[in-house]
Coordinates of N, CA and C in Angstrom, one line a residue:
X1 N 140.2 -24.3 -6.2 CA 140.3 -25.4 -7.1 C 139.4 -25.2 -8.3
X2 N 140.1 -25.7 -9.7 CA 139.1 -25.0 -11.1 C 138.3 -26.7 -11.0
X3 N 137.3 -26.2 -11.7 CA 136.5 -27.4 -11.8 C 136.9 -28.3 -12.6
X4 N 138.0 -27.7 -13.9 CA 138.7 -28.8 -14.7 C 140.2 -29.5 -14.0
X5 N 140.3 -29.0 -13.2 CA 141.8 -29.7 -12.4 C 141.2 -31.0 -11.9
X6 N 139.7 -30.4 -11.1 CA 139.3 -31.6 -10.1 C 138.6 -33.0 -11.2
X7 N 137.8 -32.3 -12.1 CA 137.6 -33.3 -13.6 C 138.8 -34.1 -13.7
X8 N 140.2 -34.1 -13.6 CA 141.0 -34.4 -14.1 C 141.5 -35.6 -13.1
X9 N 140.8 -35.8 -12.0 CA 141.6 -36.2 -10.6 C 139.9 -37.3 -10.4
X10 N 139.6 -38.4 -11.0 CA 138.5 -39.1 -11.2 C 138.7 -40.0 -9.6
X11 N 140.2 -39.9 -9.2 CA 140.2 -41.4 -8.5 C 139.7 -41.3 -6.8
X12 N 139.6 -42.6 -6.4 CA 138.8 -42.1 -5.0 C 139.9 -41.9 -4.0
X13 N 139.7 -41.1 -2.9 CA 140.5 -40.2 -2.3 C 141.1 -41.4 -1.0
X14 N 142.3 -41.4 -0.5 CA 142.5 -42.1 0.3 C 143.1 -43.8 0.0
X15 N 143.2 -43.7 -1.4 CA 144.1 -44.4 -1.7 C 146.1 -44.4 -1.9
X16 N 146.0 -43.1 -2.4 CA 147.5 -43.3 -2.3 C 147.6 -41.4 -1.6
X17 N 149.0 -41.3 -1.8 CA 149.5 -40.3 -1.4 C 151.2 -40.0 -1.6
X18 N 151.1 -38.3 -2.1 CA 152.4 -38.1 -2.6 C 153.3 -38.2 -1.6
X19 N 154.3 -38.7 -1.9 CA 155.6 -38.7 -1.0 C 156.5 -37.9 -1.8
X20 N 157.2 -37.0 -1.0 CA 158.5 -36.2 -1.4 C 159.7 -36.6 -1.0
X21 N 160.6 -36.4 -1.8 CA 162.2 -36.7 -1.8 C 162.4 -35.4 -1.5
X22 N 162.9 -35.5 -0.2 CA 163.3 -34.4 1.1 C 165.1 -33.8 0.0
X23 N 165.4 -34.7 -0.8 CA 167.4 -34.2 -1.4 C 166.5 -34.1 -2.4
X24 N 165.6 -33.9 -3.5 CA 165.2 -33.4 -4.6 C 164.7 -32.0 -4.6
X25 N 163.5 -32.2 -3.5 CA 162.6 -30.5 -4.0 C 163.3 -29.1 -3.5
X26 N 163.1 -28.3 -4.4 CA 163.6 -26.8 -4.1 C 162.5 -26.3 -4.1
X27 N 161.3 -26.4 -3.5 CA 160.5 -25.4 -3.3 C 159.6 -24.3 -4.4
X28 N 159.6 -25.2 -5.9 CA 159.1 -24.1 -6.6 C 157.7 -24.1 -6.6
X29 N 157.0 -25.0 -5.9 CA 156.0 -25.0 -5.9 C 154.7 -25.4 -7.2
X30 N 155.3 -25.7 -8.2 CA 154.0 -25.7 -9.5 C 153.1 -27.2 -8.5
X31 N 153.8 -27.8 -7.9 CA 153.2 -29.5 -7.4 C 151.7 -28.2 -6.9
X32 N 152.2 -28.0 -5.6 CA 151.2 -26.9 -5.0 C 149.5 -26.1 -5.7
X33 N 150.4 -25.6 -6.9 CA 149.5 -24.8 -7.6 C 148.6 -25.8 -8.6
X34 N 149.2 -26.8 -8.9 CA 148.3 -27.9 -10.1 C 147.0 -29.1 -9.1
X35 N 147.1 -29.2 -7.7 CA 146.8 -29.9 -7.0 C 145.3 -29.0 -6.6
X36 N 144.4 -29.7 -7.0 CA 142.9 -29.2 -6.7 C 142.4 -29.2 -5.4
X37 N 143.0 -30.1 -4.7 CA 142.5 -30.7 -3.6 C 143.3 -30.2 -2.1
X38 N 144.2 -29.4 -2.7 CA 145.2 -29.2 -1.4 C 145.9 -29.9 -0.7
X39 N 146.1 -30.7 -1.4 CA 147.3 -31.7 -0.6 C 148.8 -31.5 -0.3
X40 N 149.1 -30.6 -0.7 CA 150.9 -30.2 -0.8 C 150.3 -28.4 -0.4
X41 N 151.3 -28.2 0.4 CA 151.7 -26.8 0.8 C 153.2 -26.5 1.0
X42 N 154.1 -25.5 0.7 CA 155.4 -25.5 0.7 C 155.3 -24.5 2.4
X43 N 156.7 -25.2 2.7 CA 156.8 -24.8 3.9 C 158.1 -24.7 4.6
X44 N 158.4 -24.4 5.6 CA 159.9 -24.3 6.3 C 159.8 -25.8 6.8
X45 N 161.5 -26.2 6.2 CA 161.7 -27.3 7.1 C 161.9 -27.3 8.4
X46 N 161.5 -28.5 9.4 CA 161.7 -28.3 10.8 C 163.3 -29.2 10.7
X47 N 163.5 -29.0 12.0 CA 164.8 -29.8 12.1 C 165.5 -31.4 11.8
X48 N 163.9 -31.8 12.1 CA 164.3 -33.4 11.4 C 164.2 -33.3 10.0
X49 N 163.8 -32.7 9.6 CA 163.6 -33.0 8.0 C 164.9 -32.4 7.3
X50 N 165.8 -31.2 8.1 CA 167.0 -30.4 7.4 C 168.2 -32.1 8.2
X51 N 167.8 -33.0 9.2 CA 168.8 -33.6 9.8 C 168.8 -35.3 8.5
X52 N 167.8 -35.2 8.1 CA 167.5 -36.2 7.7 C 168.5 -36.5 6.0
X53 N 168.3 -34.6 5.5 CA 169.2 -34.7 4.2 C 170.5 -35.5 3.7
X54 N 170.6 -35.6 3.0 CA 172.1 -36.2 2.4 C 173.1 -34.5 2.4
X55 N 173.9 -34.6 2.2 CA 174.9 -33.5 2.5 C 174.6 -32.5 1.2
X56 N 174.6 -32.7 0.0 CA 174.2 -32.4 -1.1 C 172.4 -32.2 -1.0
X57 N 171.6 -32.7 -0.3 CA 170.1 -32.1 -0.2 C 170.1 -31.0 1.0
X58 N 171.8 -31.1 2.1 CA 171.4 -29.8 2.7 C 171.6 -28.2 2.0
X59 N 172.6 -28.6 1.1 CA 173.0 -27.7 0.4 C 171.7 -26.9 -0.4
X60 N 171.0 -27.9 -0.9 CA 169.9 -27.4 -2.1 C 169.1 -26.9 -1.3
X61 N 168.8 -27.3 0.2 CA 167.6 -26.9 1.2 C 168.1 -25.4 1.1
X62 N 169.1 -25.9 1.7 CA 169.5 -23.8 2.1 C 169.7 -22.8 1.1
X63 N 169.9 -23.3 -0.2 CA 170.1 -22.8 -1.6 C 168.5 -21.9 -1.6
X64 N 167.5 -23.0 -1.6 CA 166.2 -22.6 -1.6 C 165.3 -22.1 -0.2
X65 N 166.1 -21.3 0.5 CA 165.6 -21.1 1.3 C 165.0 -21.9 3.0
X66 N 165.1 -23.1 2.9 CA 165.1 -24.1 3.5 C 163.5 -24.2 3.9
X67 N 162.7 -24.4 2.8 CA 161.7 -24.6 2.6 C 161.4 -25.4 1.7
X68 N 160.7 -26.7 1.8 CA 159.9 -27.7 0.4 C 158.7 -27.6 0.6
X69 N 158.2 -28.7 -0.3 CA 156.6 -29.2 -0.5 C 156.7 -30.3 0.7
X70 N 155.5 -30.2 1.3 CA 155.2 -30.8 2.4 C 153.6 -31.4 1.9
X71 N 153.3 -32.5 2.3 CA 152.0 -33.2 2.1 C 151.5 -33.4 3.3
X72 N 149.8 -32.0 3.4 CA 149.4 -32.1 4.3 C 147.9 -32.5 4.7
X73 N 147.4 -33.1 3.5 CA 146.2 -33.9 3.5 C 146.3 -35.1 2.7
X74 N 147.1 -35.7 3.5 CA 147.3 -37.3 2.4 C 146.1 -37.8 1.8
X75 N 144.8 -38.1 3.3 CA 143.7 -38.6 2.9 C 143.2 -38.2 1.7
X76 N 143.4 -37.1 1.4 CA 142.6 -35.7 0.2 C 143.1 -36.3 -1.2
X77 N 144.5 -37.1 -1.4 CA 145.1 -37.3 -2.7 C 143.9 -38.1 -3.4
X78 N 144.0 -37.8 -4.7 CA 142.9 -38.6 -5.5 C 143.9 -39.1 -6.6
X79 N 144.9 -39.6 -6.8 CA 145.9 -40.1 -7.7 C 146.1 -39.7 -8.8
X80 N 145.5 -38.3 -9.4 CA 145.7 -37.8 -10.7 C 147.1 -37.8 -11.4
X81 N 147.9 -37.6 -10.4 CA 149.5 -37.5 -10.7 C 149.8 -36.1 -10.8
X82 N 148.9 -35.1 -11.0 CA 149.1 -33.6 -11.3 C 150.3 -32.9 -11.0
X83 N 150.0 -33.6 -9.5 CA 151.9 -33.0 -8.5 C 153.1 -33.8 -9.3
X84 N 152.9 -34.7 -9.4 CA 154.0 -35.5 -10.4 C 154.5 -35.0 -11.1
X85 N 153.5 -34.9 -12.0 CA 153.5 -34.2 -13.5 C 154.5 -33.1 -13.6
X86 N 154.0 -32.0 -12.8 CA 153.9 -30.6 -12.5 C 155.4 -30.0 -11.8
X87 N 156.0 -31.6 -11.1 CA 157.5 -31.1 -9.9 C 158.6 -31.1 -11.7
X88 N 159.1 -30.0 -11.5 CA 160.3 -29.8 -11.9 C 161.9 -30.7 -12.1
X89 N 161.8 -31.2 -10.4 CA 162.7 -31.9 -10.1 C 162.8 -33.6 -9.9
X90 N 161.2 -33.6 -9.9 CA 160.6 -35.6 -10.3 C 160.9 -35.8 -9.3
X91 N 161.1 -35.0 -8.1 CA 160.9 -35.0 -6.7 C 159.5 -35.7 -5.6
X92 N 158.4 -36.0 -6.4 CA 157.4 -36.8 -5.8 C 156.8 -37.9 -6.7
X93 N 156.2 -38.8 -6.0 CA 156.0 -40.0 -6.5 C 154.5 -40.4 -5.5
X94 N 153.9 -41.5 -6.4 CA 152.6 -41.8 -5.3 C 152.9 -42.9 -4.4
X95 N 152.5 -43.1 -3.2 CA 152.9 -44.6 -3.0 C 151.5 -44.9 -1.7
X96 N 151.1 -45.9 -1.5 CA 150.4 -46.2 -1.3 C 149.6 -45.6 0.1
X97 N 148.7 -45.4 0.5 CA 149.0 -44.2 1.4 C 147.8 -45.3 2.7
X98 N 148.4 -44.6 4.1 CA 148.3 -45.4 5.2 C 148.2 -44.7 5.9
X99 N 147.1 -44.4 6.9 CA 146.9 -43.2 7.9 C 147.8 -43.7 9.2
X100 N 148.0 -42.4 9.4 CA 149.1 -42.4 10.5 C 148.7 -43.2 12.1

């Protein structure tokens, strides 16, 4: 994490968290690499997530390897929007975040 990413992410942690659109992302990762905090890691989808697609998001899954961005420290999000910013596809968004 660079000290100017985390400068950039002022907000207190455990308020929101990114949510991914499972038919948008292809896995390029920039969300991943702009995120100070480690909250998104790309990864293989499991079954429910390839079952869940629209017919057109399985196509893109398997296009890309059938791997996306996965959010695996919600609590960790600090709302900078970085991952936002950063997705290609406008594939994540913040929404209010609620431990499991």
């Amino acid at each position: 994490m660079t000290e100017q990413l985390a400068a950039d992410c002022p907000g207190a942690p455990g308020r929101v968290a990114p949510q991914i659109d499972r038919n948008r992302c292809e896995a390029k990762g920039p969300c991943v690499e702009v995120c100070p905090f480690n909250v998104l890691e790309i990864r293989s989808l499991d079954a429910s997530d390839r079952e869940s697609l629209s017919w057109r998001g399985r196509i893109k899954a398997w296009a890309h390897g059938n791997r996306q961005a996965h959010v695996i420290r919600p609590a960790d999000c600090r709302a900078c929007q970085l991952c936002v910013n950063a997705c290609p596809e406008a594939a994540i968004r913040l929404v209010p975040y609620v431990p499991a």
